[in-house]
PDB file of C-alpha atoms in Angstrom:
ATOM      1  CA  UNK U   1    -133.910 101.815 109.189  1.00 89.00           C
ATOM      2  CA  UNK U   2    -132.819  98.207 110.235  1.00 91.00           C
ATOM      3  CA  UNK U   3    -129.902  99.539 111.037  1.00 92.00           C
ATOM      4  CA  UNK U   4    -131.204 101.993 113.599  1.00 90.00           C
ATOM      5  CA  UNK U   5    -133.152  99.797 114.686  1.00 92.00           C
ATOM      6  CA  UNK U   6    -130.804  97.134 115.335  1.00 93.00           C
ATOM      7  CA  UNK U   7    -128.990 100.264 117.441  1.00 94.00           C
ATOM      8  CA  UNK U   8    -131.941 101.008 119.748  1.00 93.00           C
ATOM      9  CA  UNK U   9    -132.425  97.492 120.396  1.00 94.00           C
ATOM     10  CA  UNK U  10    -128.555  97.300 121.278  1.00 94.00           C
ATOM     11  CA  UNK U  11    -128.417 100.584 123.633  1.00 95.00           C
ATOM     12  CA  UNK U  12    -132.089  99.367 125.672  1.00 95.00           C
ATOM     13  CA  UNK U  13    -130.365  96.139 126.052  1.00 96.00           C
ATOM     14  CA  UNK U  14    -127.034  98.002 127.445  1.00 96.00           C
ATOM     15  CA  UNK U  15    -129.370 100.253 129.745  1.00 95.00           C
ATOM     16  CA  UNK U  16    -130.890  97.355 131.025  1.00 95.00           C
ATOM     17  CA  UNK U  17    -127.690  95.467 131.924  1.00 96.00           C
ATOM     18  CA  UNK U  18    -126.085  98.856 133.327  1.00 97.00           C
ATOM     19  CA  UNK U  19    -129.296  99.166 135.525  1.00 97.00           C
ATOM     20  CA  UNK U  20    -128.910  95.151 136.801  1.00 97.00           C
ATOM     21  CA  UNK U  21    -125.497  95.551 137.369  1.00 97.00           C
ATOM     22  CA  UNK U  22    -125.885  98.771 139.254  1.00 98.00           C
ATOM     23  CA  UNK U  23    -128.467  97.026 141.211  1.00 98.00           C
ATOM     24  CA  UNK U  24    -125.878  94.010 141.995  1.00 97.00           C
ATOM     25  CA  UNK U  25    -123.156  97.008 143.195  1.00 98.00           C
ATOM     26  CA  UNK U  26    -125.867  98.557 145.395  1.00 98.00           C
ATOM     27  CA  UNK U  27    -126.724  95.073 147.148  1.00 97.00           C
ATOM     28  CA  UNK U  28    -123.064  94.716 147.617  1.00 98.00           C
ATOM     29  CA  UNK U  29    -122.214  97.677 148.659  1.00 98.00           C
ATOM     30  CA  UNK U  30    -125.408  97.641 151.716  1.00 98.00           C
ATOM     31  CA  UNK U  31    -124.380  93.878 152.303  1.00 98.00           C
ATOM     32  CA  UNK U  32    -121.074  95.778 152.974  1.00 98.00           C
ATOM     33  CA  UNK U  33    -122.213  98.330 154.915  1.00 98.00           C
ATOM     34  CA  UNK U  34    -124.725  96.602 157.301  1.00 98.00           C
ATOM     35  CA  UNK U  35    -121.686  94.036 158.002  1.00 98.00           C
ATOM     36  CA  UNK U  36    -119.084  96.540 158.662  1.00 98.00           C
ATOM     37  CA  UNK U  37    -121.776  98.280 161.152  1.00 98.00           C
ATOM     38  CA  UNK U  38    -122.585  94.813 163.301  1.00 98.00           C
ATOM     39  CA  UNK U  39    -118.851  94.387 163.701  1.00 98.00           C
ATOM     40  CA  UNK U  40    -118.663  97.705 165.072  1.00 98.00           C
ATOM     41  CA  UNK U  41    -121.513  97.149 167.222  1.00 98.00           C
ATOM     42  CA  UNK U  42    -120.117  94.259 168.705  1.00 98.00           C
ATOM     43  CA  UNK U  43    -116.519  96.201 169.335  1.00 98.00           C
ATOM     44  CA  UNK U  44    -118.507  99.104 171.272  1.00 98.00           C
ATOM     45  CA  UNK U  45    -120.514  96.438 173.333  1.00 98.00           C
ATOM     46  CA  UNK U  46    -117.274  94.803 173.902  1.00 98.00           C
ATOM     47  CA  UNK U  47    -115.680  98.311 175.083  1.00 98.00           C
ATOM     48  CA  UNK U  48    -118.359  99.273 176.869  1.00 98.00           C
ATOM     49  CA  UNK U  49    -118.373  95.947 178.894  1.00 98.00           C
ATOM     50  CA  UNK U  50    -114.539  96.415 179.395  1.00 98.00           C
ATOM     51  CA  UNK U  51    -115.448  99.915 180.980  1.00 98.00           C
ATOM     52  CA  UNK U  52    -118.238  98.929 183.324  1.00 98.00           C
ATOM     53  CA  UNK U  53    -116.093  96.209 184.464  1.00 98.00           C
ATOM     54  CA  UNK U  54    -113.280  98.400 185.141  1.00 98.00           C
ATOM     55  CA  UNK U  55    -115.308 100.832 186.664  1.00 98.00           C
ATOM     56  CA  UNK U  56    -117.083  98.445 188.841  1.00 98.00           C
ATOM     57  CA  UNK U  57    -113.697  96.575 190.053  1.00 98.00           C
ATOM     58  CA  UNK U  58    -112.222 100.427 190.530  1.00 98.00           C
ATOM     59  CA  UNK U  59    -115.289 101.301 192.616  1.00 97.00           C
ATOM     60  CA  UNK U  60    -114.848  97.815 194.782  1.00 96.00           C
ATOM     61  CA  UNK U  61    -111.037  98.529 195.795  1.00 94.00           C
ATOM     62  CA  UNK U  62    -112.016 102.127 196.766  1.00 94.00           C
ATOM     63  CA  UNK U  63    -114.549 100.595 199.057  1.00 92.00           C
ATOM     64  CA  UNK U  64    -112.058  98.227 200.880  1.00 87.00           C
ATOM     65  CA  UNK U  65    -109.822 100.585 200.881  1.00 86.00           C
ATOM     66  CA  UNK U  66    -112.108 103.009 203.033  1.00 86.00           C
ATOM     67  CA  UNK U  67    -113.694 100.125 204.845  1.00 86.00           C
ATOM     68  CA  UNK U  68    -110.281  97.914 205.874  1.00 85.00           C
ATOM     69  CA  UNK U  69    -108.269  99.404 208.437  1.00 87.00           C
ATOM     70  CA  UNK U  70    -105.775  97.418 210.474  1.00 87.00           C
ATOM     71  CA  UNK U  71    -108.019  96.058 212.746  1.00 88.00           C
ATOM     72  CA  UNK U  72    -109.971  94.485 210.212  1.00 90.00           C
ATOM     73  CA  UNK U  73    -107.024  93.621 207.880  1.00 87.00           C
ATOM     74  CA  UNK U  74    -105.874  91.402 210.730  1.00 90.00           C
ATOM     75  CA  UNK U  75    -108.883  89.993 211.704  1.00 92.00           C
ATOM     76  CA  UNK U  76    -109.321  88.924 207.659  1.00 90.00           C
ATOM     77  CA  UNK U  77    -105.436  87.630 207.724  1.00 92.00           C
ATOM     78  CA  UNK U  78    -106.233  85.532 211.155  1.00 93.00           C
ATOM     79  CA  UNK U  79    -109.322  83.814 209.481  1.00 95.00           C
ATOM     80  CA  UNK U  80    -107.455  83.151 206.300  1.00 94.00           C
ATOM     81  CA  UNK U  81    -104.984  81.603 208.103  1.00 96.00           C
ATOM     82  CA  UNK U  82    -107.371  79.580 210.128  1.00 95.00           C
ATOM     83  CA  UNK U  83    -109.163  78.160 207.030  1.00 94.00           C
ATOM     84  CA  UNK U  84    -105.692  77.174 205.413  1.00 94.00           C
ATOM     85  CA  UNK U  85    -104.871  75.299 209.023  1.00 92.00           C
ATOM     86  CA  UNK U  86    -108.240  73.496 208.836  1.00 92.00           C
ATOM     87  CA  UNK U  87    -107.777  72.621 205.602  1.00 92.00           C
ATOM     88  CA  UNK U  88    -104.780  71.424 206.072  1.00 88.00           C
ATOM     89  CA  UNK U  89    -106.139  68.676 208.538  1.00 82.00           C
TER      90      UNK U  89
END
């Protein structure tokens, strides 16, 4: 009987520290998870701001492409040049 006892006492107290380590694994293992999800949060931001960047720079070049003919271009040039000279003084 004491025996038996002594048994039951042993397995609920090997339940119990089965169930508190599973606990500690299962804390872990969302610590884990909710880390490994902000990094790749902050990688997609970072791609997405890559994108929009290089979308936005693509879309300004297209415009001055369109917009600057040779007129212009020169014009642009001749006012450079006229900013370096004052400078220069």
């Amino acid at each position: 009987e004491q025996e038996r006892r002594t048994a039951e006492r042993d397995s609920a107290a090997d339940g119990e520290r089965i169930r508190a380590l599973t606990k500690s694994d299962i804390e872990k293992i969302s610590q884990a998870a909710r880390a490994e999800i902000a990094a790749a949060e902050r990688v997609g931001s970072q791609e997405l701001r890559a994108i929009a960047a290089k979308l936005a720079t693509d879309r300004a070049a297209a415009l001055i492409r369109e917009q600057l003919n040779a007129a212009s271009e020169a014009a642009l040039f001749e006012s450079f040049v006229g900013e370096l000279t004052r400078a220069a003084s």
